[in-house]
PDB file of C-alpha atoms in Angstrom:
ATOM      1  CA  UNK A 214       4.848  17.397  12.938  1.00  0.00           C
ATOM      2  CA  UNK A 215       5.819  13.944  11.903  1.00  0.00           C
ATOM      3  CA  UNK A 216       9.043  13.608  14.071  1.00  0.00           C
ATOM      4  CA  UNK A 217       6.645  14.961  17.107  1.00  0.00           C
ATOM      5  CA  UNK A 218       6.278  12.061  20.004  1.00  0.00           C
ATOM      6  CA  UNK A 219       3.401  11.433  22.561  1.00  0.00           C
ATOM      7  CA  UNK A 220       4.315  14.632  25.273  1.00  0.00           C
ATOM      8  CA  UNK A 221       4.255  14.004  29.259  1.00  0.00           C
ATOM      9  CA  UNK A 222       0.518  15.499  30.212  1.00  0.00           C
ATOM     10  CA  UNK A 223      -2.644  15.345  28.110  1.00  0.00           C
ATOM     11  CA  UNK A 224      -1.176  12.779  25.969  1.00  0.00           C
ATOM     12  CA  UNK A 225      -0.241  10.821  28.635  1.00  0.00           C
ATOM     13  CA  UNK A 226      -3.796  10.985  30.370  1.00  0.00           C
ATOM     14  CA  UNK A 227      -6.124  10.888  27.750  1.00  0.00           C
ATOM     15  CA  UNK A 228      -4.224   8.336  25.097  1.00  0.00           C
ATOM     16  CA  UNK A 229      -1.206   6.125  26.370  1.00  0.00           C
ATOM     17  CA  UNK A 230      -3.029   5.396  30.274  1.00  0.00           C
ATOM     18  CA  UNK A 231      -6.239   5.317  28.799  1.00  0.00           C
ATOM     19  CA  UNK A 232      -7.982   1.868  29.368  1.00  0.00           C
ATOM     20  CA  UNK A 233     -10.905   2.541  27.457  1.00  0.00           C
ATOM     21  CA  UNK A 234      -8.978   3.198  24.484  1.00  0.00           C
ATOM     22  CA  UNK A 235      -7.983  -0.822  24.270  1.00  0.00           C
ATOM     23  CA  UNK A 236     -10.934  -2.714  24.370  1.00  0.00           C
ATOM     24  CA  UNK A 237     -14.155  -2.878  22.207  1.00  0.00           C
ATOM     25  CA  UNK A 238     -16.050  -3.790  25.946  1.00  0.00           C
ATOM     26  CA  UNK A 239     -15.239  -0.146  27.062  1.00  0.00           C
ATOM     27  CA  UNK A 240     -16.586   1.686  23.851  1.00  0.00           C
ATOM     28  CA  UNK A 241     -20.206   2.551  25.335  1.00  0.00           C
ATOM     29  CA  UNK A 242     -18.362   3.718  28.463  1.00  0.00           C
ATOM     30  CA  UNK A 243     -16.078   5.438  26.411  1.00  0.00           C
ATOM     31  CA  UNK A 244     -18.388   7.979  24.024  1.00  0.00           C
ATOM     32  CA  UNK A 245     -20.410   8.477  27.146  1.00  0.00           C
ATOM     33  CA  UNK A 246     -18.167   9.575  29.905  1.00  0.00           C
ATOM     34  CA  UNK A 247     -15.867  12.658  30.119  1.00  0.00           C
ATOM     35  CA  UNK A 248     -12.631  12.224  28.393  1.00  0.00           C
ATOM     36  CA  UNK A 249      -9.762  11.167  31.071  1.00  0.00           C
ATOM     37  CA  UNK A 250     -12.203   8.492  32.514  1.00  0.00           C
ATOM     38  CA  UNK A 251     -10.886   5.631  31.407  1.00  0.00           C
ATOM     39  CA  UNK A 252      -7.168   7.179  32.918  1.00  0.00           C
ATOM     40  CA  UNK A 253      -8.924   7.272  36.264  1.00  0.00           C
ATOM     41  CA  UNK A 254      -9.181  10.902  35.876  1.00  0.00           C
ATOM     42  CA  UNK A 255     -11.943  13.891  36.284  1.00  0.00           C
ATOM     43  CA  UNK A 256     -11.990  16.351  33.416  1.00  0.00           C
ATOM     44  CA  UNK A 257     -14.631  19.149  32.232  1.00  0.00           C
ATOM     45  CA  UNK A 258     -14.711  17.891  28.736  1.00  0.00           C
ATOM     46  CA  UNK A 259     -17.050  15.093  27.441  1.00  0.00           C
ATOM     47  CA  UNK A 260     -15.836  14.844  23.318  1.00  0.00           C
ATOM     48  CA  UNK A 261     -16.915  11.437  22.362  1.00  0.00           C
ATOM     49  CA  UNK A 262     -16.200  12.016  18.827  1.00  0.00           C
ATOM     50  CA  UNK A 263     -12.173  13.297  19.169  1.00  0.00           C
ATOM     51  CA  UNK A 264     -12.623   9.810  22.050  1.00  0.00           C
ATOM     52  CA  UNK A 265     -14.153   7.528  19.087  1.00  0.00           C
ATOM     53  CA  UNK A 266     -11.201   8.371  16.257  1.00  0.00           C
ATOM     54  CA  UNK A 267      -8.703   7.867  19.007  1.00  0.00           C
ATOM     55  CA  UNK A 268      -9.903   4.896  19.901  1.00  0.00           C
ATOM     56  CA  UNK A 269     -10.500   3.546  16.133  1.00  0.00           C
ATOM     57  CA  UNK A 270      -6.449   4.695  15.410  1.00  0.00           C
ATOM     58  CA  UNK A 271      -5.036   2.378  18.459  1.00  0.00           C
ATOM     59  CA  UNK A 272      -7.276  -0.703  17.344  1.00  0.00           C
ATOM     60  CA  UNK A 273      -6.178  -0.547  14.020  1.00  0.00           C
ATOM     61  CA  UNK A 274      -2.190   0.463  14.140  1.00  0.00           C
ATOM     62  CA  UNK A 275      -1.916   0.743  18.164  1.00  0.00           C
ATOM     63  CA  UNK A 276      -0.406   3.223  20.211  1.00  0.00           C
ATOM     64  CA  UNK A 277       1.762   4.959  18.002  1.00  0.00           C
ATOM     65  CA  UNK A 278       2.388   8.844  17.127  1.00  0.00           C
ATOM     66  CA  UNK A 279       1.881   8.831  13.106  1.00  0.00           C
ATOM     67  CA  UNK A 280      -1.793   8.305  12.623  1.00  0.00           C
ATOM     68  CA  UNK A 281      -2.727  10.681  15.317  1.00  0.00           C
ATOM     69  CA  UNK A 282      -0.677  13.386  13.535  1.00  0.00           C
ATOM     70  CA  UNK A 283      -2.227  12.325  10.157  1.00  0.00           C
ATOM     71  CA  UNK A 284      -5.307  12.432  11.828  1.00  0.00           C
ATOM     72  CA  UNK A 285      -5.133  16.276  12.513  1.00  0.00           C
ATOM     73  CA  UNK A 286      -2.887  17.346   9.686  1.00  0.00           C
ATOM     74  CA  UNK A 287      -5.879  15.383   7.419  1.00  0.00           C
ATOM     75  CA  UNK A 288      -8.688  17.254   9.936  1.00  0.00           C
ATOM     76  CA  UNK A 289      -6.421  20.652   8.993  1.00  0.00           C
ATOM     77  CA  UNK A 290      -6.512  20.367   5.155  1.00  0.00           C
ATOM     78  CA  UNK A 291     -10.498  19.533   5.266  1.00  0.00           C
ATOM     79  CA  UNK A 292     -11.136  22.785   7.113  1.00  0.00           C
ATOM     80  CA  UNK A 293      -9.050  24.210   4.468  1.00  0.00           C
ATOM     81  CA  UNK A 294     -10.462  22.662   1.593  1.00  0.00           C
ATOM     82  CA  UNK A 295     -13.861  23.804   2.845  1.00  0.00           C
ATOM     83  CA  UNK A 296     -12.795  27.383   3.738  1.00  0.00           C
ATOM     84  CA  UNK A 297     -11.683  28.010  -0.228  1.00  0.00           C
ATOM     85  CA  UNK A 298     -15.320  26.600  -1.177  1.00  0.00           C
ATOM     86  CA  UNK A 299     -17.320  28.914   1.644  1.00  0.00           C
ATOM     87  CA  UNK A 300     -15.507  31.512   0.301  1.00  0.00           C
ATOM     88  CA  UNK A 301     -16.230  31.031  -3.716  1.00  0.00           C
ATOM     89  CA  UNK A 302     -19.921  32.044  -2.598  1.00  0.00           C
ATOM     90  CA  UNK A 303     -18.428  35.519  -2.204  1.00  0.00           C
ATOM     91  CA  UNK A 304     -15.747  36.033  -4.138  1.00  0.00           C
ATOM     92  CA  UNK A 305     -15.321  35.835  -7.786  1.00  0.00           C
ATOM     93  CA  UNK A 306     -11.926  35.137  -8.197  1.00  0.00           C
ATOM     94  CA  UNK A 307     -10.447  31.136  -7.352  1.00  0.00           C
ATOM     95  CA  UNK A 308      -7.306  32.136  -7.222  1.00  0.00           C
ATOM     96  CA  UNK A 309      -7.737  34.901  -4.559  1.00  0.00           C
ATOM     97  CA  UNK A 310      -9.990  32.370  -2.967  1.00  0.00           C
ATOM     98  CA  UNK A 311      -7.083  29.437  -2.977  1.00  0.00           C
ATOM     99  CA  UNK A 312      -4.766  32.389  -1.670  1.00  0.00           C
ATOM    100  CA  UNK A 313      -6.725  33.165   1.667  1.00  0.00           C
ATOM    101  CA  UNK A 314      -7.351  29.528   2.027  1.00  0.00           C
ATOM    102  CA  UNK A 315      -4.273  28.493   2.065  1.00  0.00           C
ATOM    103  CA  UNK A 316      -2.927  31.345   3.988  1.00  0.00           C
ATOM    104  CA  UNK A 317      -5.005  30.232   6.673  1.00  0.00           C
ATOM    105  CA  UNK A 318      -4.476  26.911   6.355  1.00  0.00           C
ATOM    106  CA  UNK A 319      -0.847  28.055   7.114  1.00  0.00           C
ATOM    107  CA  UNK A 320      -1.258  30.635   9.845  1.00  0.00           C
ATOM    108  CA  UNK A 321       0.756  30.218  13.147  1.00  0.00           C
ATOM    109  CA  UNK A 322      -2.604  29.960  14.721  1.00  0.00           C
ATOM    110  CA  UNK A 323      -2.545  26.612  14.305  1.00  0.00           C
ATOM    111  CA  UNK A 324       0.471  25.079  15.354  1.00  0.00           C
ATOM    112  CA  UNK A 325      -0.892  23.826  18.463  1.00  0.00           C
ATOM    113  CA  UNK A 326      -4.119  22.406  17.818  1.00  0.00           C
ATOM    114  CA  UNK A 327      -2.285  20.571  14.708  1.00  0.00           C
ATOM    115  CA  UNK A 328       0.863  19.811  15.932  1.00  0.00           C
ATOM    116  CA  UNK A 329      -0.190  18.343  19.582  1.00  0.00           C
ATOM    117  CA  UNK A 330      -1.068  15.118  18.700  1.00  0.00           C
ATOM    118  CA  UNK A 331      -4.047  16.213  21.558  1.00  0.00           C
ATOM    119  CA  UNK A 332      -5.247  18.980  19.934  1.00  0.00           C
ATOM    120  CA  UNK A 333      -7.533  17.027  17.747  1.00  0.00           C
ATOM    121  CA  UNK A 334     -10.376  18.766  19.031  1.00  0.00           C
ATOM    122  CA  UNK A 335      -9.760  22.036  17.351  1.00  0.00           C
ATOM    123  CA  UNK A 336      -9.008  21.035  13.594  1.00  0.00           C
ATOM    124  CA  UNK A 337     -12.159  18.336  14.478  1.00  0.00           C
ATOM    125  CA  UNK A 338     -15.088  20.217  15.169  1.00  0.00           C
ATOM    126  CA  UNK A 339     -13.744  23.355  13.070  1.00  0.00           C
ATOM    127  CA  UNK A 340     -14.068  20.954   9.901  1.00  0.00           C
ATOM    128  CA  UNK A 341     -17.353  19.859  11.057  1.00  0.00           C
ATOM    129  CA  UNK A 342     -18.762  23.095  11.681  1.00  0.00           C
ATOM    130  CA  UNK A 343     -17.499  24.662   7.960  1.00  0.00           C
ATOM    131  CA  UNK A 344     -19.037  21.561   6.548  1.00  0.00           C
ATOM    132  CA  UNK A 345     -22.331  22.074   8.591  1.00  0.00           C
ATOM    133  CA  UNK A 346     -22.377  25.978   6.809  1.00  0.00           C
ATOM    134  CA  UNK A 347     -21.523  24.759   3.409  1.00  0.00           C
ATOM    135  CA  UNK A 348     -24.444  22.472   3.478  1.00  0.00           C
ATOM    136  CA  UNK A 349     -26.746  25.173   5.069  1.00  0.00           C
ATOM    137  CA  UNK A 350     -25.855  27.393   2.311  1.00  0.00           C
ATOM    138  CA  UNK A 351     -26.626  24.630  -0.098  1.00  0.00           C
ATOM    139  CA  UNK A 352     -30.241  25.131   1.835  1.00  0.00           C
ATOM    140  CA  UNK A 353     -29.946  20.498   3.061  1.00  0.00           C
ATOM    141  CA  UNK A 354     -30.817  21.680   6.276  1.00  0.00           C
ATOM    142  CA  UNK A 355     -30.604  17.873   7.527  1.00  0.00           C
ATOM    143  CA  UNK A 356     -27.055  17.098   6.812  1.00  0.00           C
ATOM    144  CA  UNK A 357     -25.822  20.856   8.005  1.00  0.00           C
ATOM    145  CA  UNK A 358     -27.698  19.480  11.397  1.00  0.00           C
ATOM    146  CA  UNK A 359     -26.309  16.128  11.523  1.00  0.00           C
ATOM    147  CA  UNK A 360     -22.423  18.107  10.846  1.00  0.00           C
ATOM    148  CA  UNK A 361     -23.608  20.987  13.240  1.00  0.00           C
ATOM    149  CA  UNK A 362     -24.433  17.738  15.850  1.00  0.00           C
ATOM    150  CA  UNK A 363     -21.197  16.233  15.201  1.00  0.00           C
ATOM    151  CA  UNK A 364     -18.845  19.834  16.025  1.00  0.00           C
ATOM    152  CA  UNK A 365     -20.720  19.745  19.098  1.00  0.00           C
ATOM    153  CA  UNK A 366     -19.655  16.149  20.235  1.00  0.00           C
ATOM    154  CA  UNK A 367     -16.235  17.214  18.842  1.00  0.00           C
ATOM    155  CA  UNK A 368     -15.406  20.307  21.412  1.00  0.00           C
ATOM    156  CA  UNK A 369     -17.697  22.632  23.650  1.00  0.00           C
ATOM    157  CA  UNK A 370     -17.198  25.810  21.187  1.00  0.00           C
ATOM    158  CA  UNK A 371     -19.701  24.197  18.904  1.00  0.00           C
ATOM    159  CA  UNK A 372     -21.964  25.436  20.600  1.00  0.00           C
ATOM    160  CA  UNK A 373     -21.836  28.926  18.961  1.00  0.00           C
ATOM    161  CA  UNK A 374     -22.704  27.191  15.843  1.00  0.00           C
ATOM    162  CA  UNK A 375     -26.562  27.680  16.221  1.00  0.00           C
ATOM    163  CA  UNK A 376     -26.022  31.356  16.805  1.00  0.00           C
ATOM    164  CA  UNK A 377     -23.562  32.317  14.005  1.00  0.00           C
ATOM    165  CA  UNK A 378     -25.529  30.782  11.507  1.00  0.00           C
ATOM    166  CA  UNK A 379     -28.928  32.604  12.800  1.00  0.00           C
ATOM    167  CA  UNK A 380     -26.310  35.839  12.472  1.00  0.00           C
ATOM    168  CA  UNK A 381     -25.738  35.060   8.761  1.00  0.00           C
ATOM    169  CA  UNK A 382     -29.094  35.303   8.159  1.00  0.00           C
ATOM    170  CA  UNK A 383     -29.687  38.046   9.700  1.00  0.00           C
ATOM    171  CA  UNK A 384     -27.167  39.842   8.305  1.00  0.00           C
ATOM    172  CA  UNK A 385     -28.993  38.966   4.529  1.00  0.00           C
ATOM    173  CA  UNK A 386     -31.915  40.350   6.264  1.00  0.00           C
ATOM    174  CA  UNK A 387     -33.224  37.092   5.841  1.00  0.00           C
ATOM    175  CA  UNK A 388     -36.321  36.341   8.467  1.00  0.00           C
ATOM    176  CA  UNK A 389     -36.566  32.242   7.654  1.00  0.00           C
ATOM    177  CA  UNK A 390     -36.600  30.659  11.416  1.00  0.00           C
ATOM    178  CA  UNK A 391     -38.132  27.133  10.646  1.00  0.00           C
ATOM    179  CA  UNK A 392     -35.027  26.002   8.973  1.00  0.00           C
ATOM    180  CA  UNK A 393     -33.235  26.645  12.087  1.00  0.00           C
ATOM    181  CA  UNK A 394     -35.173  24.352  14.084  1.00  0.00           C
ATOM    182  CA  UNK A 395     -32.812  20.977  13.441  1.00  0.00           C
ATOM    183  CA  UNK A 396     -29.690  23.259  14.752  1.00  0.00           C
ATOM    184  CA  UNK A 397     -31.565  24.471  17.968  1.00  0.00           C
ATOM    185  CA  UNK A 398     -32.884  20.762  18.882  1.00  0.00           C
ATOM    186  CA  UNK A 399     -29.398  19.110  18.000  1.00  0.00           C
ATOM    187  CA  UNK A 400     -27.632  21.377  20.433  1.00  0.00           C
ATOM    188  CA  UNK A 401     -30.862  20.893  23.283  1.00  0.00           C
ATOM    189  CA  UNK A 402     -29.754  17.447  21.907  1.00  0.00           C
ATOM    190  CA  UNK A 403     -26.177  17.710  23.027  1.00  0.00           C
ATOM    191  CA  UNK A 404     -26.890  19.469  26.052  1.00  0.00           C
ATOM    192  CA  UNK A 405     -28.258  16.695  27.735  1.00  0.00           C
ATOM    193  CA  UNK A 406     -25.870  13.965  26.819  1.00  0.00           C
ATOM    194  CA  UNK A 407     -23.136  16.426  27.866  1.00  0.00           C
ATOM    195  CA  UNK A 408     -25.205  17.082  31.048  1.00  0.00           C
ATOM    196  CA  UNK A 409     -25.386  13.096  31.619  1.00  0.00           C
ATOM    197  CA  UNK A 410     -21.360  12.467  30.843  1.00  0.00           C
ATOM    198  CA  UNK A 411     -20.479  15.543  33.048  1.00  0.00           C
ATOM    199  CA  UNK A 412     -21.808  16.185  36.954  1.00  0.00           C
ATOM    200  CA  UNK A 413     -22.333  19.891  35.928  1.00  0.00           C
ATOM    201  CA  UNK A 414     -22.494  20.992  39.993  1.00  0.00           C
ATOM    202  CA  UNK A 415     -18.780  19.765  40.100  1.00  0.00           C
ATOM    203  CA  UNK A 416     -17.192  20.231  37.463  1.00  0.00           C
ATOM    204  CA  UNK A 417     -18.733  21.937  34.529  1.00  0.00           C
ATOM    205  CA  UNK A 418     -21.068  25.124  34.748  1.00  0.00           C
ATOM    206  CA  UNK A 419     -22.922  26.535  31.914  1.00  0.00           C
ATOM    207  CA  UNK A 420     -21.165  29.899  31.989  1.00  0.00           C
ATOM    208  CA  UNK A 421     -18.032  27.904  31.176  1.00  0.00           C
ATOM    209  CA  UNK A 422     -19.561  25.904  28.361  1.00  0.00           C
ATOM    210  CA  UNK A 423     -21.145  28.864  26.956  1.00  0.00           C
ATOM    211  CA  UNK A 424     -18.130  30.791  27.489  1.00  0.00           C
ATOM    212  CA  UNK A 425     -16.346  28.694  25.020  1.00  0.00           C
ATOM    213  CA  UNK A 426     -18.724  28.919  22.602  1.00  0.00           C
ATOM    214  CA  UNK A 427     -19.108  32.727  22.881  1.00  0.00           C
ATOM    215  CA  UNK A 428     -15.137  32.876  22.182  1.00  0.00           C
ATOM    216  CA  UNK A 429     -15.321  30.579  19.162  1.00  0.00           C
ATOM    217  CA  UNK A 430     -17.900  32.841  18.113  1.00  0.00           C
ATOM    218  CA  UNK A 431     -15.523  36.636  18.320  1.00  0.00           C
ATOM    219  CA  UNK A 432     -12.986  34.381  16.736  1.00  0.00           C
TER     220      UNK A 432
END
């Protein structure tokens, strides 16, 4: 990953031409407008948080590959991390535990979304999302909604968040709604900054936004 450079394309538009990405006077406009805005482009996505780490990495070492890849790879090995703790609620053994972990953390699956210096997203609101459950199952309902708030301003699959984890109750035949309330409002929450950053009559629909999330979800 390491001897990877910036590739012609999403790279290109949403890092090296991006304006907003230089100057502390564009950061409101940046976290608040779709992601290729400050390239003088229109795009469907509105990520503020994958926007906000880019834009922290180029004020502090400037336009260059590395920290972006150490960004993700570090994103990558959190997920991991948390994956081998989720799963030590269910299974006995660590070492079976650190297995599966880390053969996930290793599957081909991944290449992309860690390896593309612009497939931040992925690795991003994954590790958010895992750290929003582990909390949840730690019953601090606040901090999995904060997490669960921050996956959502991280990519549009979030959004399945709310639903998987009413699932996992379910599934315990567990019938507690009220601590479900913080997820529900932080996506309503979401909704409407996304609906504010992104003109949803031309160029974002809810079908595709849910789509996304419904995908995440089978996944």
């Amino acid at each position: 990953v390491y001897q990877n450079r910036f590739i012609y394309g999403d790279d290109e538009a949403m890092i090296l031409r991006n304006v907003y990405l230089r100057d502390w006077r564009h950061l409101p406009r940046l976290v608040s407008a779709q992601n290729l805005e400050g390239s003088g482009l229109s795009c469907r996505f509105y990520r503020p948080l994958q926007m906000l780490l880019y834009f922290l990495i180029v004020q502090i070492f400037g336009v260059v590959p590395a920290p972006f890849q150490a960004l993700n790879i570090g994103l990558h090995a959190t997920a991991s991390v948390l994956a081998f703790f989720l799963l030590r609620r269910w299974a006995k053994s660590d070492f079976f535990c650190a297995a599966l972990a880390a053969l996930w953390s290793l599957h081909p699956m991944h290449v992309e979304a860690v390896a593309n210096i612009n497939g931040t997203a992925d690795p991003l609101w994954l590790a958010c999302g895992l750290a929003a459950f582990y909390f949840h199952l730690r019953e601090r309902f606040a901090a999995a909604a904060a997490l669960m708030f921050l996956a959502f301003l991280s990519k549009e699959a979030a959004v399945s968040l709310p639903a998987l984890f009413l699932a996992h109750e379910w599934i315990l035949g567990k019938r507690h709604w009220r601590p479900h309330r913080p997820y529900w409002a932080a996506l309503l929450a979401y909704l409407a900054l996304h609906h504010a950053a992104v003109d949803m009559g031309k160029t974002m629909n809810f079908a595709t936004l849910y789509g996304q999330g419904a995908h995440a979800l089978s996944r």
